[in-house]
Amino acid sequence: MAKQFMKGCEAVAEAAVLGGCRFFAGYPITPQNEIPEYMSSRLPEAGGIFIQGESEVASVNMVYGAASTGTRAMTSSSSPGISLKTEGISYLSGAKLPALIVNVSRGGPGLGSIQPAQSDYLQSTKALGHGGHRLLVFAPYTLQEAVDIAYDAFEYAERDRSPVMILMDGCLGSIMEMVDLPPMKELSNQNTQGWKVGYDGVKRGARMITSIYPEAGLESNNKNSAAMYKKWQEEDVKVEEFMLDDAEYVVVAYGIAARVAKQAIMQLRGQGCKIGLIRPITLYPFPKKSFEKLNYNNIKAFIDIEMTIPAQMYDDIDLLVRGRAPIFEYGRSGGILLDDDGVTDAIKKVTGGQA
Amino acid sequence: MMEKIYSRPNCIVPMQSGYCPGCLHSTATKIIAEVIDELGQGHNVINVLPVGCSSMGLLYWKIDMVGSAHGRAPAVATGIKRSRPDSLVFTYQGDGDLAAIGLAEILSAANRGEKFTVIFANNSTYGMTGGQMAPTTLIGQKSTTSKKGRDAETAGHPIKMCELIKELAAPVFVARYTLNNPQNIRKAKQGIKKAFQYQLDGKGFSFVELLTNCPTNWGVEPLDSLKYMEENTMKYFEQKVFKDEEESK
Ligand SMILES: Cc1ncc(C[n+]2csc(CCOP(=O)(O)OP(=O)(O)O)c2C)c(N)n1
Ligand code: SF4
Ligand SMILES: [Mg+2]
């Protein structure tokens, strides 16, 4: 392991390369430009290919092409660009192609703001394009966690033949932290032999990669996806449960918001407040079990803290809490960041200043 | 003993064609298959399918194929060819696909000089969706969204893709052919072969436009559609080699 002091965007890009990424296509947009910039010199060094596409639409389709040859392929963007990529993401899902998509999100809707925000939760978890497909969506809250997720992302993608998303807001993309970089992965055990296109020296029957199917084939694909999503819920949920044992107040937050919330929680604990945190690391599948196993006799309230207004995770929490405790929300948006004092005060309002 | 002088190309699936009677997509599908066979590339070719009647090759070609979103085939082919530089990669795209929704992708791939081949089937209409006006529909030509005929005042003039692409520095071969009769079909086939050969030789982007028909949506008999092509389409869209790197040397 090599320890390095790195910026978020570059750390994720490097981890993807170490995890086997050999193709990147992307289009400039703030605050993720450091990813394509890094890839433009790093990938050729690693024997890979970098292309600056003419748009996000083209870039994600270049990734689609590269992925169809079994090449580990990635694209990144920020919110408005991800909207354009959703067409391609839907096709990647439909054609069962592995790929990695990173969203370094910013304020919205529309052109919004180039400043960090967590305004793409609903898009990431519910609707990355038409057709009802889902992606594994990871939301790291430190650069080390981002590195670890990016490093293994292609294994998930190839296991499932399904694209994977990492959602990290502009804060994570821009901060610098120490990270442990793992070693370069061997590509020999890639799980793509049975379906990728292109001649490999052995003659075989013709292959087709497509997202168009006759009706029965499409329905059976949809059923397989449904089963896969259920399996994700059973096997792939990642979550951090922090100080929940005796908690009367439960904060729910992910990514940068969880990082700020955790500070506030530790401070409030110091003042005697029984408060804990559920931090989804996979936003999809959502950590349902963490909510199911809570002792609702103890719980006085939930506080959903997100760097967006209105809170977008709220409905997912509401479905699990089912009226057993009130749910409050607090957020900042538009590129205005959450800070310790704001979050602490918002929590205190709910706890009645108790502390 | 009778001598066998003609047979189905190896990379065509032995089944009945589902193209409408008289549709020149079927002729194009066949001559492309013949060229692939003649170059001995059946095992090494990857076709990128568009969206349109032009994508029905997915039923008939027996080669590796990748289906793309509407208009995006050149971007998909870029990803494929860069990852597999030794494969023979081509797109086969209709005029709605290539000259409307996919304009950015085709011009950018051509401008980057991506080393694959685009075969562009121009039938002056959106065939698959039922005959709406395409960017290539002729002035005065009727369609379901230009019932009185295309009006240049509001719809502009039919777009000439070869003439646009030949102006870019990178492409090595740009040519337009027509499939209205056997002689012209043979010329078109030679053009496709040249484009593929250039690609196999590691040269840059090649673009072959084929003037085709759509008897169903033009609302005419197959033979009359050929007559329409001769009297109208072929007069507007000049058939020639616009750019050939070899010859300009
Ligand atoms: C994003 C998107 N928009 C529209 C369509 C509908 N559509 C399917 S085929 C087609 C037109 C195809 O026309 P062309 O490319 O000229 O091919 P042809 O059928 O004439 O061969 C359209 C608009 C689509 N599939 N996807
Ligand atoms: S609708 Fe037109 S383009 Fe499509 S198969 Fe029929 S004749 Fe050919
Ligand atoms: Mg057409």
XYZ file of C-alpha atoms and ligand atoms in Angstrom:
639
model
C 0.000 0.000 0.000
C 1.271 3.423 -0.932
C 0.157 6.358 1.183
C -0.433 9.535 -0.782
C -1.900 12.961 -0.183
C -4.444 13.327 -2.984
C -7.352 15.386 -4.175
C -10.718 13.559 -4.253
C -11.230 13.521 -8.009
C -7.701 12.314 -8.653
C -7.834 9.693 -5.918
C -10.975 8.168 -7.407
C -9.480 8.239 -10.898
C -6.280 6.569 -9.714
C -8.211 3.928 -7.769
C -10.256 3.131 -10.875
C -7.052 2.675 -12.906
C -5.602 0.431 -10.197
C -8.897 -1.466 -10.288
C -8.446 -2.143 -13.992
C -9.986 0.836 -15.769
C -8.416 1.041 -19.244
C -10.847 3.348 -21.001
C -12.185 6.739 -20.040
C -14.342 9.141 -22.023
C -15.695 12.356 -20.588
C -16.614 15.969 -21.185
C -15.497 18.987 -19.142
C -17.776 20.157 -16.346
C -16.994 21.639 -12.940
C -16.412 20.305 -10.275
C -15.107 17.048 -11.782
C -12.593 18.292 -14.362
C -9.700 16.828 -12.414
C -10.932 13.330 -13.255
C -10.633 13.614 -17.083
C -7.510 15.743 -16.689
C -5.883 13.078 -14.554
C -7.035 10.263 -16.850
C -5.726 12.017 -19.965
C -2.152 11.417 -18.833
C -2.558 8.456 -16.459
C -4.427 6.079 -18.757
C -1.972 6.133 -21.670
C 0.733 5.390 -19.094
C -1.208 2.314 -17.986
C -1.795 1.142 -21.564
C -5.318 2.502 -21.618
C -7.294 4.965 -23.695
C -8.530 8.447 -22.895
C -10.967 10.291 -25.129
C -12.419 13.732 -24.606
C -15.853 13.265 -26.110
C -17.885 15.936 -27.871
C -20.564 15.709 -25.159
C -21.641 13.641 -22.194
C -23.989 11.804 -24.530
C -21.134 10.785 -26.806
C -18.814 9.993 -23.898
C -21.135 7.532 -22.222
C -21.745 5.876 -25.586
C -17.998 5.549 -26.134
C -17.900 3.805 -22.767
C -20.734 1.580 -23.994
C -18.646 0.640 -27.039
C -15.484 -0.001 -25.038
C -17.402 -2.020 -22.437
C -18.855 -4.227 -25.173
C -15.305 -5.375 -25.951
C -14.756 -6.339 -22.310
C -12.589 -3.315 -21.566
C -13.038 -1.829 -18.098
C -14.516 1.535 -19.000
C -15.474 4.599 -17.008
C -16.968 8.035 -17.408
C -17.473 10.847 -14.958
C -19.434 14.065 -14.871
C -21.354 16.407 -12.629
C -25.104 16.794 -12.317
C -26.169 18.431 -15.645
C -23.825 16.079 -17.484
C -25.210 13.060 -15.673
C -28.667 14.028 -16.933
C -27.296 13.731 -20.469
C -25.640 10.428 -19.670
C -28.849 8.844 -18.458
C -29.781 7.793 -21.995
C -26.533 5.864 -22.239
C -26.841 4.493 -18.703
C -30.232 3.062 -19.579
C -28.703 1.416 -22.669
C -25.783 0.070 -20.616
C -28.285 -1.535 -18.252
C -30.430 -2.813 -21.100
C -27.455 -4.315 -22.928
C -26.062 -5.720 -19.666
C -22.723 -3.959 -19.912
C -20.421 -3.318 -16.957
C -19.129 0.237 -16.539
C -18.333 2.800 -13.879
C -20.010 6.208 -13.752
C -18.874 8.827 -11.241
C -21.045 11.827 -10.396
C -19.268 14.647 -8.571
C -22.520 16.439 -7.918
C -23.319 20.140 -7.762
C -26.307 22.375 -7.127
C -29.446 22.152 -9.244
C -31.870 22.019 -10.921
C -30.841 23.383 -14.296
C -27.388 24.820 -14.596
C -27.735 25.375 -10.854
C -24.369 26.106 -9.327
C -20.863 24.811 -9.768
C -20.591 24.530 -5.988
C -21.040 21.211 -4.187
C -24.521 19.880 -3.406
C -26.249 16.558 -2.824
C -29.124 17.264 -5.157
C -28.978 14.099 -7.249
C -30.108 11.441 -4.750
C -33.443 10.841 -6.440
C -31.893 10.706 -9.908
C -29.164 8.319 -8.758
C -31.391 5.921 -6.871
C -34.621 5.991 -8.862
C -34.164 7.163 -12.415
C -30.814 7.015 -14.174
C -32.718 6.965 -17.454
C -35.919 5.382 -18.729
C -36.931 1.766 -18.291
C -36.974 1.018 -14.574
C -33.414 -0.272 -14.167
C -31.351 0.321 -11.038
C -27.634 0.703 -10.430
C -25.555 -0.107 -7.416
C -25.004 3.440 -6.116
C -22.156 4.028 -3.668
C -21.778 7.240 -1.681
C -18.402 7.434 0.081
C -17.755 10.007 2.808
C -13.962 9.975 2.980
C -11.426 9.747 0.189
C -10.203 6.402 1.492
C -13.712 5.022 1.250
C -14.004 6.480 -2.266
C -10.721 4.818 -3.245
C -11.797 1.438 -1.847
C -15.122 1.566 -3.665
C -13.676 2.704 -6.994
C -11.010 -0.012 -6.760
C -13.638 -2.775 -6.596
C -16.327 -1.154 -8.742
C -15.536 -3.141 -11.891
C -15.812 -6.442 -10.043
C -19.348 -5.561 -9.015
C -20.114 -4.353 -12.531
C -18.774 -7.508 -14.172
C -20.349 -9.815 -11.594
C -23.760 -8.342 -12.372
C -23.180 -7.196 -15.954
C -24.607 -3.891 -14.823
C -23.147 -0.382 -14.558
C -22.128 0.948 -11.139
C -22.364 4.543 -9.917
C -20.274 6.388 -7.387
C -22.009 9.529 -6.140
C -19.663 11.979 -4.487
C -20.445 15.661 -4.176
C -18.131 18.510 -5.107
C -16.742 18.688 -1.557
C -15.354 15.174 -1.697
C -14.096 15.789 -5.208
C -12.159 18.847 -4.135
C -10.756 18.063 -0.685
C -7.312 16.575 -0.168
C -6.636 13.702 2.225
C -4.150 10.931 2.830
C -5.158 7.743 1.038
C -3.748 4.247 0.956
C -3.536 3.180 -2.668
C -3.877 -0.555 -3.289
C -1.743 -2.417 -5.859
C -2.602 -2.574 -9.587
C -5.133 -5.344 -10.219
C -4.416 -8.224 -12.592
C -6.855 -8.204 -15.493
C -6.533 -11.903 -16.260
C -9.472 -12.963 -14.099
C -11.955 -10.665 -15.802
C -15.407 -12.106 -16.040
C -16.217 -11.096 -19.635
C -15.061 -14.033 -21.788
C -18.523 -15.394 -22.431
C -20.133 -12.349 -23.998
C -17.708 -9.652 -25.182
C -17.432 -8.914 -28.902
C -14.236 -8.931 -30.978
C -12.044 -11.689 -32.347
C -9.670 -13.222 -29.811
C -7.878 -15.716 -32.020
C -10.487 -18.444 -31.598
C -13.292 -18.663 -34.140
C -16.737 -18.846 -32.555
C -20.343 -18.053 -33.385
C -21.419 -14.449 -33.943
C -22.304 -12.471 -30.827
C -24.715 -9.636 -30.313
C -24.860 -7.023 -27.599
C -28.089 -5.085 -27.671
C -30.832 -3.723 -25.471
C -33.636 -4.596 -27.901
C -35.394 -7.892 -27.327
C -38.537 -9.644 -28.464
C -41.341 -9.182 -25.876
C -40.839 -12.471 -24.010
C -37.087 -11.976 -23.899
C -37.467 -8.477 -22.536
C -39.863 -9.550 -19.826
C -37.582 -12.359 -18.777
C -34.680 -9.875 -18.653
C -36.775 -7.560 -16.517
C -37.520 -10.477 -14.186
C -33.846 -11.333 -13.912
C -33.084 -7.722 -13.052
C -35.807 -7.709 -10.425
C -34.260 -10.808 -8.842
C -30.818 -9.210 -8.987
C -32.053 -6.069 -7.229
C -33.574 -8.234 -4.487
C -30.260 -10.018 -4.119
C -28.435 -6.702 -3.828
C -30.775 -5.839 -0.976
C -29.809 -9.080 0.781
C -26.092 -9.162 0.051
C -24.643 -5.856 -1.033
C -25.937 -3.228 1.356
C -23.131 -1.183 2.891
C -23.960 1.021 5.840
C -22.343 2.552 8.880
C -24.388 2.390 12.090
C -22.909 4.830 14.582
C -23.899 5.036 18.277
C -27.343 3.578 17.731
C -27.551 1.193 20.730
C -29.162 3.627 23.150
C -30.129 6.277 20.618
C -33.241 8.346 21.137
C -32.474 10.497 18.114
C -31.257 9.047 14.837
C -29.611 11.172 12.187
C -29.708 9.783 8.643
C -27.080 11.248 6.345
C -24.707 10.131 3.596
C -21.538 11.440 1.965
C -20.312 14.859 3.031
C -23.470 15.504 5.091
C -22.722 12.424 7.193
C -19.237 13.695 7.801
C -20.508 16.990 9.175
C -23.322 15.255 11.077
C -20.895 12.869 12.752
C -18.955 15.794 14.188
C -22.151 17.267 15.548
C -23.231 13.918 16.990
C -19.940 13.458 18.850
C -20.241 16.940 20.263
C -23.835 16.355 21.358
C -22.951 12.982 22.877
C -20.386 14.852 24.934
C -23.255 16.919 26.244
C -25.250 13.807 27.164
C -27.605 13.655 24.189
C -28.454 10.062 23.163
C -28.028 10.427 19.443
C -26.693 8.187 16.699
C -26.299 7.973 12.919
C -27.352 5.712 10.088
C -25.016 6.405 7.193
C -26.018 4.655 3.972
C -22.891 3.836 1.968
C -24.954 2.149 -0.713
C -27.791 4.538 -1.537
C -29.193 1.765 -3.686
C -29.730 -0.787 -2.241
C -30.892 1.361 0.677
C -29.964 -0.027 4.140
C -33.471 -1.105 5.123
C -32.367 -3.517 7.818
C -30.675 -0.755 9.762
C -34.104 0.802 10.211
C -35.927 -2.470 10.818
C -33.793 -3.507 13.751
C -34.086 -0.230 15.684
C -35.915 -0.231 19.008
C -38.713 2.183 18.226
C -39.783 2.332 21.909
C -36.585 4.301 22.487
C -36.663 6.556 19.476
C -38.050 10.041 19.748
C -37.216 11.329 16.263
C -35.248 10.947 13.039
C -33.369 13.819 11.451
C -32.608 13.557 7.754
C -29.638 15.792 6.986
C -28.710 16.399 3.364
C -26.902 19.130 1.478
C -29.974 19.813 -0.637
C -33.440 21.316 -0.167
C -35.904 19.666 0.040
C -34.402 16.480 1.483
C -34.523 13.731 -1.151
C -33.837 10.661 0.996
C -36.879 11.534 3.107
C -39.355 9.253 1.303
C -37.062 6.228 1.603
C -36.737 6.819 5.349
C -40.456 7.462 5.720
C -41.299 4.114 4.089
C -39.219 2.286 6.691
C -40.147 4.303 9.769
C -43.858 3.971 8.933
C -45.054 6.593 11.377
C -43.308 5.123 14.400
C -41.411 8.353 15.021
C -41.464 11.832 13.501
C -38.904 12.621 10.784
C -37.384 16.072 10.605
C -35.178 17.351 7.845
C -32.380 19.867 7.662
C -30.324 20.960 4.716
C -28.481 23.714 2.931
C -28.400 23.937 -0.833
C -27.429 25.869 -3.896
C -23.747 25.499 -3.147
C -24.034 26.702 0.452
C -22.279 24.065 2.530
C -23.449 22.376 5.697
C -21.407 23.453 8.707
C -20.996 22.148 12.260
C -22.905 24.944 13.950
C -25.818 24.876 11.535
C -26.190 21.117 11.838
C -25.798 21.129 15.633
C -28.390 23.868 16.013
C -30.800 22.072 13.690
C -30.457 18.889 15.740
C -30.903 20.779 18.988
C -34.141 22.232 17.695
C -35.443 18.676 17.359
C -34.074 17.432 20.664
C -35.538 20.480 22.343
C -32.145 21.842 23.151
C -31.719 18.788 25.390
C -28.040 18.270 25.988
C -22.601 -30.850 -63.674
C -23.795 -27.315 -63.301
C -21.327 -24.718 -62.117
C -22.207 -22.793 -58.977
C -21.884 -19.120 -59.879
C -23.766 -17.473 -57.038
C -24.512 -18.273 -53.439
C -25.680 -16.577 -50.298
C -22.876 -14.765 -48.459
C -21.511 -16.725 -45.491
C -22.275 -13.960 -43.072
C -25.961 -13.775 -43.956
C -28.382 -15.878 -41.918
C -30.356 -18.193 -44.215
C -33.846 -16.828 -43.601
C -36.490 -14.777 -45.363
C -35.962 -11.027 -45.300
C -38.390 -8.902 -43.325
C -37.606 -5.689 -45.172
C -40.555 -4.459 -47.235
C -40.618 -5.705 -50.838
C -38.289 -3.621 -52.974
C -36.503 -2.000 -50.022
C -32.878 -1.272 -50.852
C -31.798 -1.808 -47.241
C -31.869 -5.490 -48.208
C -29.536 -4.879 -51.161
C -27.171 -2.911 -48.945
C -27.261 -5.639 -46.278
C -26.301 -8.181 -48.904
C -23.467 -6.302 -50.597
C -21.913 -5.426 -47.254
C -22.001 -9.133 -46.372
C -20.390 -10.003 -49.713
C -17.577 -7.538 -49.125
C -16.947 -8.919 -45.632
C -16.742 -12.422 -47.124
C -14.503 -11.354 -49.992
C -12.100 -9.705 -47.549
C -12.170 -12.816 -45.353
C -13.204 -10.723 -42.347
C -16.328 -12.532 -41.149
C -14.656 -13.547 -37.901
C -13.022 -10.165 -37.314
C -15.768 -7.661 -38.041
C -17.871 -5.755 -35.507
C -20.950 -3.922 -36.744
C -22.582 -1.145 -34.760
C -26.319 -1.036 -35.324
C -28.284 2.223 -35.255
C -32.001 2.658 -34.596
C -34.272 2.489 -37.638
C -35.113 0.005 -40.387
C -31.388 0.326 -40.907
C -30.946 -1.710 -37.719
C -32.733 -4.785 -39.037
C -29.382 -6.156 -40.086
C -29.351 -7.519 -36.549
C -31.637 -10.246 -37.830
C -29.696 -11.045 -40.990
C -25.973 -10.544 -40.452
C -24.054 -13.411 -38.867
C -21.261 -11.299 -37.374
C -20.480 -9.673 -34.025
C -22.863 -6.761 -33.555
C -23.452 -4.083 -30.971
C -26.761 -2.214 -30.891
C -26.568 1.480 -30.045
C -28.937 4.294 -29.091
C -30.471 6.433 -31.850
C -27.716 8.470 -33.504
C -24.941 7.342 -31.185
C -23.413 4.601 -33.333
C -20.268 6.616 -34.191
C -19.576 7.175 -30.473
C -20.109 3.487 -29.725
C -17.895 2.532 -32.677
C -15.240 4.919 -31.343
C -15.197 3.048 -28.037
C -15.029 -0.301 -29.821
C -12.365 0.558 -32.387
C -10.076 2.259 -29.858
C -10.338 -0.802 -27.618
C -9.996 -3.272 -30.508
C -7.860 -1.560 -33.154
C -7.428 -4.789 -35.117
C -11.139 -5.420 -35.574
C -12.913 -4.260 -38.738
C -15.515 -1.903 -37.273
C -18.372 -0.289 -39.167
C -21.664 1.428 -38.489
C -24.653 1.151 -40.806
C -26.903 4.164 -40.187
C -30.028 5.708 -41.649
C -30.475 9.377 -42.445
C -32.652 10.234 -39.462
C -30.154 8.490 -37.229
C -27.008 9.979 -38.740
C -28.045 13.346 -40.154
C -30.497 14.523 -37.462
C -30.209 13.182 -33.919
C -26.670 11.897 -34.453
C -25.087 14.889 -36.204
C -22.743 15.699 -33.345
C -21.551 12.109 -33.066
C -20.921 11.592 -36.790
C -19.147 14.912 -37.361
C -17.016 14.563 -34.248
C -15.988 10.974 -35.003
C -15.136 11.988 -38.579
C -13.211 15.017 -37.352
C -11.215 12.943 -34.881
C -10.384 10.631 -37.747
C -11.612 7.525 -35.950
C -10.323 4.552 -37.898
C -13.668 2.886 -38.652
C -16.120 2.959 -41.554
C -19.573 4.511 -41.668
C -22.072 3.251 -44.204
C -24.903 5.726 -44.490
C -28.209 4.552 -45.999
C -30.034 7.687 -47.137
C -33.675 6.989 -48.035
C -34.883 10.566 -47.461
C -37.274 9.499 -44.730
C -37.736 8.134 -41.245
C -38.648 4.664 -42.457
C -39.193 2.810 -39.232
C -41.389 5.416 -37.559
C -43.687 5.665 -40.564
C -42.372 8.193 -43.034
C -41.861 11.508 -41.277
C -39.756 14.236 -42.874
C -36.023 13.554 -42.555
C -33.177 16.058 -42.839
C -32.588 14.501 -46.277
C -36.175 14.708 -47.549
C -36.169 16.560 -50.874
C -37.793 19.954 -51.388
C -41.381 19.238 -52.326
C -41.189 15.604 -51.253
C -44.237 14.638 -49.211
C -44.021 12.983 -45.836
C -46.349 12.460 -42.885
C -45.005 15.638 -41.272
C -44.707 17.635 -44.501
C -47.979 16.716 -46.133
C -47.696 19.384 -48.821
C -44.055 18.565 -49.467
C -40.918 19.827 -47.745
C -40.832 23.596 -47.631
C -37.342 25.097 -47.612
C -38.663 28.219 -45.918
C -39.405 26.391 -42.665
C -37.520 23.093 -42.981
C -34.372 24.206 -44.758
C -32.758 22.216 -47.539
C -31.860 18.521 -47.568
C -28.533 18.055 -45.852
C -25.612 16.718 -47.898
C -23.505 14.668 -45.519
C -20.674 13.722 -47.895
C -20.182 17.378 -48.796
C -19.965 18.281 -45.107
C -17.625 15.479 -44.137
C -15.255 15.887 -47.068
C -14.401 19.358 -45.730
C -12.907 17.870 -42.569
C -9.190 17.184 -42.630
C -9.143 13.695 -41.155
C -11.397 11.469 -43.323
C -9.515 9.385 -45.908
C -12.410 8.226 -48.060
C -15.753 9.961 -48.637
C -18.064 8.803 -51.421
C -21.721 8.624 -52.399
C -23.240 5.819 -54.458
C -26.752 4.828 -55.421
C -28.414 1.422 -55.430
C -30.949 2.057 -58.206
C -29.599 -0.513 -60.691
C -27.149 -3.434 -60.885
C -24.356 -1.364 -62.385
C -24.547 1.212 -59.600
C -24.872 -1.527 -56.983
C -21.569 -2.970 -58.223
C -19.932 0.461 -57.949
C -21.268 0.879 -54.432
C -19.890 -2.496 -53.492
C -16.452 -1.525 -54.759
C -16.677 1.671 -52.710
C -17.507 -0.245 -49.539
C -14.661 -2.619 -50.252
C -12.221 0.237 -50.664
C -13.370 1.828 -47.414
C -12.975 -1.465 -45.542
C -9.586 -2.076 -47.129
C -8.402 1.376 -46.046
C -9.501 0.554 -42.535
C -7.688 -2.792 -42.592
C -4.590 -0.924 -43.776
C -4.798 1.236 -40.654
C -5.901 4.376 -42.493
C -8.405 6.853 -41.048
C -12.133 7.505 -41.125
C -14.110 6.384 -44.173
C -17.659 7.373 -45.095
C -19.796 5.697 -47.749
C -23.261 7.085 -48.452
C -25.764 4.912 -50.280
C -28.863 6.441 -51.836
C -31.717 4.063 -51.072
C -35.516 4.078 -51.132
C -38.515 3.448 -48.950
C -41.337 2.325 -51.221
C -43.639 1.776 -48.251
C -43.451 5.288 -46.845
C -42.949 7.037 -50.159
C -46.254 5.357 -51.021
C -45.113 4.028 -54.401
C -44.489 0.668 -56.038
C -40.891 -0.567 -55.743
C -40.121 0.090 -59.426
C -41.627 3.562 -59.242
C -39.435 4.281 -56.209
C -36.386 3.626 -58.393
C -37.772 5.978 -61.003
C -38.302 8.610 -58.308
C -34.710 8.177 -57.200
C -33.444 8.616 -60.765
C -35.582 11.692 -61.438
C -35.159 13.406 -58.081
C -32.913 11.974 -55.360
C -29.976 11.197 -57.641
C -30.189 14.644 -59.228
C -29.905 16.415 -55.876
C -27.365 14.139 -54.189
C -24.374 13.952 -56.510
C -22.822 10.489 -56.742
C -19.064 10.587 -56.751
C -15.940 10.024 -54.749
C -15.529 13.267 -52.828
C -12.305 12.386 -51.141
C -9.819 9.577 -51.629
C -6.561 9.888 -49.793
C -4.760 7.536 -52.176
C -5.715 9.461 -55.271
C -4.918 12.869 -53.853
C -1.354 11.806 -53.129
C -34.136 8.800 -28.783
C -35.033 8.237 -29.807
N -35.839 9.068 -30.509
C -36.684 8.549 -31.432
C -36.719 7.209 -31.679
C -37.700 6.664 -32.672
N -37.115 6.231 -33.934
C -36.917 4.934 -34.194
S -36.330 4.666 -35.728
C -36.339 6.320 -36.064
C -35.993 6.866 -37.411
C -35.129 6.093 -38.204
O -34.970 6.749 -39.418
P -33.662 6.527 -40.235
O -32.493 6.696 -39.355
O -33.706 7.385 -41.441
O -33.730 4.981 -40.603
P -34.712 4.234 -41.621
O -35.782 3.627 -40.776
O -35.236 5.220 -42.584
O -33.826 3.229 -42.237
C -36.796 7.039 -34.976
C -36.961 8.515 -34.953
C -35.843 6.381 -30.930
N -35.818 5.047 -31.103
N -35.028 6.911 -30.023
S -40.357 0.960 -44.073
Fe -39.105 1.694 -45.775
S -36.996 1.584 -45.080
Fe -38.223 0.339 -43.712
S -38.086 -1.749 -44.545
Fe -39.932 -0.806 -45.391
S -39.286 0.088 -47.301
Fe -37.444 -0.328 -46.156
Mg -34.120 6.850 -43.389
